[in-house]
């Protein structure tokens, strides 16, 4: 089974050091490009020797879609994203995703998890049959994604509790910024974070606050 896992490629691009990923079916060489943030030439290189079949968007913040128009034109494949509510983006997807949907990439598939809070159109993509999840800006090694209002922060807390902590400990989260991490290594600090009263807080949160 492990020999047939999807190949995961990553490049950090642009002024916000955003992680763009590509998942490749090793059998068919079909690929999906996730979050084309910047540097189209770099993203073309990350797709080398593959046949792209989709562009997936974890959410519509500019650091994740800065090279979308260029890559959409270059690849001519469907763009898939959650319908939101968006915050300031006029993204027109070819396929609107909802929680529980799957996206085929060759003989593999990705499952969509709706994870709002950081923004209203935030989704994660898990590689079905293995432990890897591309989590966008829903969660980082050091804390949850930044929020713009108390209401959004409360939504983040619900997403952490109801969706992300429901994943197995062996889940490996690949975020939109910074290093990947094993969920089980963070479970205790996340649970402690959820157990505290954060009042009317919103903004850039860290687990230790
Ligand atoms: Zn973001
Ligand atoms: Zn980001």
PDB file of C-alpha atoms and ligand atoms in Angstrom:
ATOM      1  CA  UNK A   1       0.000   0.000   0.000  1.00  0.00           C
ATOM      2  CA  UNK A   2       2.714   2.457   0.988  1.00  0.00           C
ATOM      3  CA  UNK A   3       4.420   2.159  -2.389  1.00  0.00           C
ATOM      4  CA  UNK A   4       1.287   3.496  -4.076  1.00  0.00           C
ATOM      5  CA  UNK A   5       0.887   6.602  -1.933  1.00  0.00           C
ATOM      6  CA  UNK A   6       0.509   9.862  -3.763  1.00  0.00           C
ATOM      7  CA  UNK A   7       3.719  11.747  -4.261  1.00  0.00           C
ATOM      8  CA  UNK A   8       3.654  15.066  -2.354  1.00  0.00           C
ATOM      9  CA  UNK A   9       5.715  17.950  -3.674  1.00  0.00           C
ATOM     10  CA  UNK A  10       6.031  21.381  -2.090  1.00  0.00           C
ATOM     11  CA  UNK A  11       7.531  24.765  -2.932  1.00  0.00           C
ATOM     12  CA  UNK A  12       7.506  27.858  -0.754  1.00  0.00           C
ATOM     13  CA  UNK A  13       6.676  30.868  -2.936  1.00  0.00           C
ATOM     14  CA  UNK A  14       6.055  34.590  -2.818  1.00  0.00           C
ATOM     15  CA  UNK A  15       6.530  37.360  -0.278  1.00  0.00           C
ATOM     16  CA  UNK A  16       4.363  35.632   2.362  1.00  0.00           C
ATOM     17  CA  UNK A  17       6.359  32.368   2.105  1.00  0.00           C
ATOM     18  CA  UNK A  18       3.271  30.405   1.136  1.00  0.00           C
ATOM     19  CA  UNK A  19       3.532  26.637   0.676  1.00  0.00           C
ATOM     20  CA  UNK A  20       2.179  25.491  -2.664  1.00  0.00           C
ATOM     21  CA  UNK A  21       1.712  21.732  -2.933  1.00  0.00           C
ATOM     22  CA  UNK A  22       1.294  19.209  -5.730  1.00  0.00           C
ATOM     23  CA  UNK A  23      -0.099  15.708  -5.203  1.00  0.00           C
ATOM     24  CA  UNK A  24       0.771  13.178  -7.900  1.00  0.00           C
ATOM     25  CA  UNK A  25      -0.714   9.726  -8.581  1.00  0.00           C
ATOM     26  CA  UNK A  26       2.397   7.568  -9.088  1.00  0.00           C
ATOM     27  CA  UNK A  27       0.564   5.175 -11.411  1.00  0.00           C
ATOM     28  CA  UNK A  28      -1.125   7.558 -13.848  1.00  0.00           C
ATOM     29  CA  UNK A  29       1.098  10.635 -13.217  1.00  0.00           C
ATOM     30  CA  UNK A  30      -2.049  12.743 -12.892  1.00  0.00           C
ATOM     31  CA  UNK A  31      -1.554  15.642 -10.482  1.00  0.00           C
ATOM     32  CA  UNK A  32      -3.423  18.327  -8.562  1.00  0.00           C
ATOM     33  CA  UNK A  33      -1.932  21.724  -7.806  1.00  0.00           C
ATOM     34  CA  UNK A  34      -2.958  23.130  -4.421  1.00  0.00           C
ATOM     35  CA  UNK A  35      -2.838  26.888  -3.675  1.00  0.00           C
ATOM     36  CA  UNK A  36      -0.939  28.523  -6.546  1.00  0.00           C
ATOM     37  CA  UNK A  37       0.249  31.447  -4.435  1.00  0.00           C
ATOM     38  CA  UNK A  38       2.954  33.048  -6.581  1.00  0.00           C
ATOM     39  CA  UNK A  39       5.826  32.356  -8.991  1.00  0.00           C
ATOM     40  CA  UNK A  40       4.100  30.530 -11.898  1.00  0.00           C
ATOM     41  CA  UNK A  41       7.442  29.313 -13.301  1.00  0.00           C
ATOM     42  CA  UNK A  42       8.213  27.615  -9.984  1.00  0.00           C
ATOM     43  CA  UNK A  43       4.774  26.006  -9.993  1.00  0.00           C
ATOM     44  CA  UNK A  44       5.233  24.757 -13.542  1.00  0.00           C
ATOM     45  CA  UNK A  45       8.472  23.134 -12.370  1.00  0.00           C
ATOM     46  CA  UNK A  46       6.783  21.463  -9.396  1.00  0.00           C
ATOM     47  CA  UNK A  47       4.353  19.829 -11.852  1.00  0.00           C
ATOM     48  CA  UNK A  48       7.128  18.477 -14.076  1.00  0.00           C
ATOM     49  CA  UNK A  49       6.508  15.009 -15.532  1.00  0.00           C
ATOM     50  CA  UNK A  50       2.859  15.025 -14.447  1.00  0.00           C
ATOM     51  CA  UNK A  51      -0.497  15.544 -16.094  1.00  0.00           C
ATOM     52  CA  UNK A  52      -2.365  18.221 -14.079  1.00  0.00           C
ATOM     53  CA  UNK A  53      -6.089  17.563 -13.717  1.00  0.00           C
ATOM     54  CA  UNK A  54      -7.190  20.199 -11.178  1.00  0.00           C
ATOM     55  CA  UNK A  55      -6.232  23.317  -9.275  1.00  0.00           C
ATOM     56  CA  UNK A  56      -7.475  23.168  -5.670  1.00  0.00           C
ATOM     57  CA  UNK A  57      -7.840  26.221  -3.449  1.00  0.00           C
ATOM     58  CA  UNK A  58      -7.780  25.851   0.350  1.00  0.00           C
ATOM     59  CA  UNK A  59      -9.057  29.443   0.707  1.00  0.00           C
ATOM     60  CA  UNK A  60      -9.071  32.697  -1.203  1.00  0.00           C
ATOM     61  CA  UNK A  61      -6.546  34.861   0.659  1.00  0.00           C
ATOM     62  CA  UNK A  62      -4.229  36.562  -1.869  1.00  0.00           C
ATOM     63  CA  UNK A  63      -1.115  34.676  -0.729  1.00  0.00           C
ATOM     64  CA  UNK A  64      -2.815  31.413  -1.821  1.00  0.00           C
ATOM     65  CA  UNK A  65      -4.231  32.518  -5.178  1.00  0.00           C
ATOM     66  CA  UNK A  66      -1.705  35.072  -6.435  1.00  0.00           C
ATOM     67  CA  UNK A  67      -0.691  32.853  -9.368  1.00  0.00           C
ATOM     68  CA  UNK A  68      -4.144  31.351  -9.933  1.00  0.00           C
ATOM     69  CA  UNK A  69      -4.969  33.272 -13.104  1.00  0.00           C
ATOM     70  CA  UNK A  70      -1.585  32.452 -14.628  1.00  0.00           C
ATOM     71  CA  UNK A  71      -1.790  28.757 -13.722  1.00  0.00           C
ATOM     72  CA  UNK A  72      -5.412  28.461 -14.793  1.00  0.00           C
ATOM     73  CA  UNK A  73      -4.459  29.781 -18.217  1.00  0.00           C
ATOM     74  CA  UNK A  74      -1.305  27.662 -18.425  1.00  0.00           C
ATOM     75  CA  UNK A  75      -2.890  24.372 -17.322  1.00  0.00           C
ATOM     76  CA  UNK A  76      -6.486  24.750 -18.571  1.00  0.00           C
ATOM     77  CA  UNK A  77      -7.850  22.483 -15.826  1.00  0.00           C
ATOM     78  CA  UNK A  78     -10.842  22.980 -13.491  1.00  0.00           C
ATOM     79  CA  UNK A  79     -10.410  25.225 -10.458  1.00  0.00           C
ATOM     80  CA  UNK A  80     -12.091  23.860  -7.322  1.00  0.00           C
ATOM     81  CA  UNK A  81     -12.833  25.809  -4.144  1.00  0.00           C
ATOM     82  CA  UNK A  82     -15.429  26.246  -1.420  1.00  0.00           C
ATOM     83  CA  UNK A  83     -18.167  28.813  -2.136  1.00  0.00           C
ATOM     84  CA  UNK A  84     -17.565  30.710   1.052  1.00  0.00           C
ATOM     85  CA  UNK A  85     -18.535  33.252   2.207  1.00  0.00           C
ATOM     86  CA  UNK A  86     -15.380  34.690   0.711  1.00  0.00           C
ATOM     87  CA  UNK A  87     -13.671  37.776   2.078  1.00  0.00           C
ATOM     88  CA  UNK A  88     -12.950  40.154  -0.762  1.00  0.00           C
ATOM     89  CA  UNK A  89     -12.334  37.577  -3.491  1.00  0.00           C
ATOM     90  CA  UNK A  90     -14.351  37.250  -6.670  1.00  0.00           C
ATOM     91  CA  UNK A  91     -13.072  33.747  -7.399  1.00  0.00           C
ATOM     92  CA  UNK A  92     -15.114  31.892 -10.003  1.00  0.00           C
ATOM     93  CA  UNK A  93     -14.548  28.174  -9.494  1.00  0.00           C
ATOM     94  CA  UNK A  94     -15.350  25.546 -12.106  1.00  0.00           C
ATOM     95  CA  UNK A  95     -16.456  23.216  -9.332  1.00  0.00           C
ATOM     96  CA  UNK A  96     -17.660  24.359  -5.920  1.00  0.00           C
ATOM     97  CA  UNK A  97     -16.655  21.975  -3.153  1.00  0.00           C
ATOM     98  CA  UNK A  98     -18.499  21.133   0.035  1.00  0.00           C
ATOM     99  CA  UNK A  99     -17.596  19.207   3.158  1.00  0.00           C
ATOM    100  CA  UNK A 100     -17.286  15.474   2.429  1.00  0.00           C
ATOM    101  CA  UNK A 101     -16.739  15.844  -1.315  1.00  0.00           C
ATOM    102  CA  UNK A 102     -13.964  13.889  -2.987  1.00  0.00           C
ATOM    103  CA  UNK A 103     -11.684  14.929  -5.828  1.00  0.00           C
ATOM    104  CA  UNK A 104     -10.105  12.246  -8.022  1.00  0.00           C
ATOM    105  CA  UNK A 105      -6.436  12.431  -8.979  1.00  0.00           C
ATOM    106  CA  UNK A 106      -5.561   9.387 -11.047  1.00  0.00           C
ATOM    107  CA  UNK A 107      -6.250   6.283  -8.970  1.00  0.00           C
ATOM    108  CA  UNK A 108      -6.274   8.319  -5.760  1.00  0.00           C
ATOM    109  CA  UNK A 109      -8.688  10.755  -4.235  1.00  0.00           C
ATOM    110  CA  UNK A 110      -8.731  13.661  -1.853  1.00  0.00           C
ATOM    111  CA  UNK A 111     -11.463  14.294   0.699  1.00  0.00           C
ATOM    112  CA  UNK A 112     -12.692  17.806   1.451  1.00  0.00           C
ATOM    113  CA  UNK A 113     -13.100  19.012   5.046  1.00  0.00           C
ATOM    114  CA  UNK A 114     -14.807  22.362   5.615  1.00  0.00           C
ATOM    115  CA  UNK A 115     -12.791  24.179   8.296  1.00  0.00           C
ATOM    116  CA  UNK A 116     -14.036  27.801   8.611  1.00  0.00           C
ATOM    117  CA  UNK A 117     -12.704  30.406  11.031  1.00  0.00           C
ATOM    118  CA  UNK A 118      -9.538  31.896   9.495  1.00  0.00           C
ATOM    119  CA  UNK A 119     -11.858  32.723   6.565  1.00  0.00           C
ATOM    120  CA  UNK A 120     -15.336  31.537   5.572  1.00  0.00           C
ATOM    121  CA  UNK A 121     -14.212  29.494   2.558  1.00  0.00           C
ATOM    122  CA  UNK A 122     -11.445  27.499   4.283  1.00  0.00           C
ATOM    123  CA  UNK A 123     -11.146  23.799   3.423  1.00  0.00           C
ATOM    124  CA  UNK A 124      -8.588  21.060   4.053  1.00  0.00           C
ATOM    125  CA  UNK A 125      -7.767  18.244   1.618  1.00  0.00           C
ATOM    126  CA  UNK A 126      -6.893  14.815   2.989  1.00  0.00           C
ATOM    127  CA  UNK A 127      -5.238  12.126   0.889  1.00  0.00           C
ATOM    128  CA  UNK A 128      -7.698   9.239   1.211  1.00  0.00           C
ATOM    129  CA  UNK A 129      -6.020   6.110   2.536  1.00  0.00           C
ATOM    130  CA  UNK A 130      -3.002   7.789   4.104  1.00  0.00           C
ATOM    131  CA  UNK A 131      -2.258  10.168   6.948  1.00  0.00           C
ATOM    132  CA  UNK A 132      -1.528  13.390   5.096  1.00  0.00           C
ATOM    133  CA  UNK A 133      -3.832  16.410   5.126  1.00  0.00           C
ATOM    134  CA  UNK A 134      -3.206  19.740   3.399  1.00  0.00           C
ATOM    135  CA  UNK A 135      -4.639  22.124   5.979  1.00  0.00           C
ATOM    136  CA  UNK A 136      -4.153  25.545   4.391  1.00  0.00           C
ATOM    137  CA  UNK A 137      -4.247  28.227   7.098  1.00  0.00           C
ATOM    138  CA  UNK A 138      -6.708  26.335   9.345  1.00  0.00           C
ATOM    139  CA  UNK A 139      -3.928  25.201  11.702  1.00  0.00           C
ATOM    140  CA  UNK A 140      -0.160  25.677  12.008  1.00  0.00           C
ATOM    141  CA  UNK A 141       2.476  24.065  14.167  1.00  0.00           C
ATOM    142  CA  UNK A 142       2.412  27.064  16.516  1.00  0.00           C
ATOM    143  CA  UNK A 143      -1.270  27.954  16.629  1.00  0.00           C
ATOM    144  CA  UNK A 144      -4.516  28.272  14.714  1.00  0.00           C
ATOM    145  CA  UNK A 145      -4.849  30.563  11.711  1.00  0.00           C
ATOM    146  CA  UNK A 146      -5.201  34.299  12.297  1.00  0.00           C
ATOM    147  CA  UNK A 147      -8.769  35.616  12.634  1.00  0.00           C
ATOM    148  CA  UNK A 148     -10.349  38.982  11.846  1.00  0.00           C
ATOM    149  CA  UNK A 149     -13.166  39.047  14.418  1.00  0.00           C
ATOM    150  CA  UNK A 150     -14.213  37.487  17.718  1.00  0.00           C
ATOM    151  CA  UNK A 151     -16.922  35.598  15.832  1.00  0.00           C
ATOM    152  CA  UNK A 152     -14.355  34.153  13.425  1.00  0.00           C
ATOM    153  CA  UNK A 153     -12.131  33.132  16.340  1.00  0.00           C
ATOM    154  CA  UNK A 154     -15.070  31.349  17.978  1.00  0.00           C
ATOM    155  CA  UNK A 155     -15.652  29.583  14.646  1.00  0.00           C
ATOM    156  CA  UNK A 156     -11.976  28.541  14.639  1.00  0.00           C
ATOM    157  CA  UNK A 157     -12.394  27.039  18.113  1.00  0.00           C
ATOM    158  CA  UNK A 158     -15.383  25.012  16.895  1.00  0.00           C
ATOM    159  CA  UNK A 159     -13.471  23.848  13.810  1.00  0.00           C
ATOM    160  CA  UNK A 160     -10.519  22.746  15.933  1.00  0.00           C
ATOM    161  CA  UNK A 161     -12.780  20.835  18.303  1.00  0.00           C
ATOM    162  CA  UNK A 162     -15.282  19.362  15.862  1.00  0.00           C
ATOM    163  CA  UNK A 163     -13.157  18.690  12.772  1.00  0.00           C
ATOM    164  CA  UNK A 164      -9.407  18.765  13.304  1.00  0.00           C
ATOM    165  CA  UNK A 165      -9.178  17.050  16.689  1.00  0.00           C
ATOM    166  CA  UNK A 166     -11.452  14.325  15.298  1.00  0.00           C
ATOM    167  CA  UNK A 167      -8.592  13.223  13.017  1.00  0.00           C
ATOM    168  CA  UNK A 168      -6.270  10.423  14.201  1.00  0.00           C
ATOM    169  CA  UNK A 169      -3.068  11.247  16.091  1.00  0.00           C
ATOM    170  CA  UNK A 170      -0.964   9.978  13.189  1.00  0.00           C
ATOM    171  CA  UNK A 171      -2.419  12.631  10.864  1.00  0.00           C
ATOM    172  CA  UNK A 172       0.349  14.762   9.378  1.00  0.00           C
ATOM    173  CA  UNK A 173      -0.774  18.338   8.713  1.00  0.00           C
ATOM    174  CA  UNK A 174       0.804  20.251   5.803  1.00  0.00           C
ATOM    175  CA  UNK A 175       0.001  23.938   6.341  1.00  0.00           C
ATOM    176  CA  UNK A 176       0.022  26.950   4.049  1.00  0.00           C
ATOM    177  CA  UNK A 177       3.006  28.393   5.921  1.00  0.00           C
ATOM    178  CA  UNK A 178       5.806  26.819   7.909  1.00  0.00           C
ATOM    179  CA  UNK A 179       6.649  23.185   8.639  1.00  0.00           C
ATOM    180  CA  UNK A 180       4.384  20.158   8.648  1.00  0.00           C
ATOM    181  CA  UNK A 181       3.654  18.434  11.961  1.00  0.00           C
ATOM    182  CA  UNK A 182       2.030  15.324  13.431  1.00  0.00           C
ATOM    183  CA  UNK A 183      -1.368  16.116  14.939  1.00  0.00           C
ATOM    184  CA  UNK A 184      -0.844  13.799  17.898  1.00  0.00           C
ATOM    185  CA  UNK A 185       2.236  15.793  18.925  1.00  0.00           C
ATOM    186  CA  UNK A 186       0.033  18.899  19.249  1.00  0.00           C
ATOM    187  CA  UNK A 187      -3.161  17.379  20.661  1.00  0.00           C
ATOM    188  CA  UNK A 188      -2.390  18.213  24.298  1.00  0.00           C
ATOM    189  CA  UNK A 189      -1.561  21.886  23.638  1.00  0.00           C
ATOM    190  CA  UNK A 190      -4.581  22.262  21.356  1.00  0.00           C
ATOM    191  CA  UNK A 191      -6.881  20.765  23.990  1.00  0.00           C
ATOM    192  CA  UNK A 192      -5.372  23.069  26.622  1.00  0.00           C
ATOM    193  CA  UNK A 193      -5.913  26.031  24.285  1.00  0.00           C
ATOM    194  CA  UNK A 194      -9.560  25.042  23.773  1.00  0.00           C
ATOM    195  CA  UNK A 195     -10.010  24.655  27.523  1.00  0.00           C
ATOM    196  CA  UNK A 196      -9.130  28.298  28.260  1.00  0.00           C
ATOM    197  CA  UNK A 197     -11.416  31.330  28.222  1.00  0.00           C
ATOM    198  CA  UNK A 198     -10.096  33.633  25.480  1.00  0.00           C
ATOM    199  CA  UNK A 199     -12.718  36.330  26.048  1.00  0.00           C
ATOM    200  CA  UNK A 200     -13.270  38.552  23.024  1.00  0.00           C
ATOM    201  CA  UNK A 201      -9.931  37.672  21.473  1.00  0.00           C
ATOM    202  CA  UNK A 202      -9.275  37.592  17.746  1.00  0.00           C
ATOM    203  CA  UNK A 203      -6.110  37.907  15.678  1.00  0.00           C
ATOM    204  CA  UNK A 204      -2.860  35.967  15.579  1.00  0.00           C
ATOM    205  CA  UNK A 205      -3.183  33.191  18.161  1.00  0.00           C
ATOM    206  CA  UNK A 206      -0.530  30.854  19.546  1.00  0.00           C
ATOM    207  CA  UNK A 207      -1.218  27.635  21.456  1.00  0.00           C
ATOM    208  CA  UNK A 208       0.555  28.934  24.574  1.00  0.00           C
ATOM    209  CA  UNK A 209      -1.644  32.002  25.135  1.00  0.00           C
TER     210      UNK A 209
HETATM  211 ZN1  LIG B   1      -5.052  32.764   4.829  1.00  0.00          ZN
HETATM  212 ZN1  LIG B   2      -1.783  32.053   4.000  1.00  0.00          ZN
END
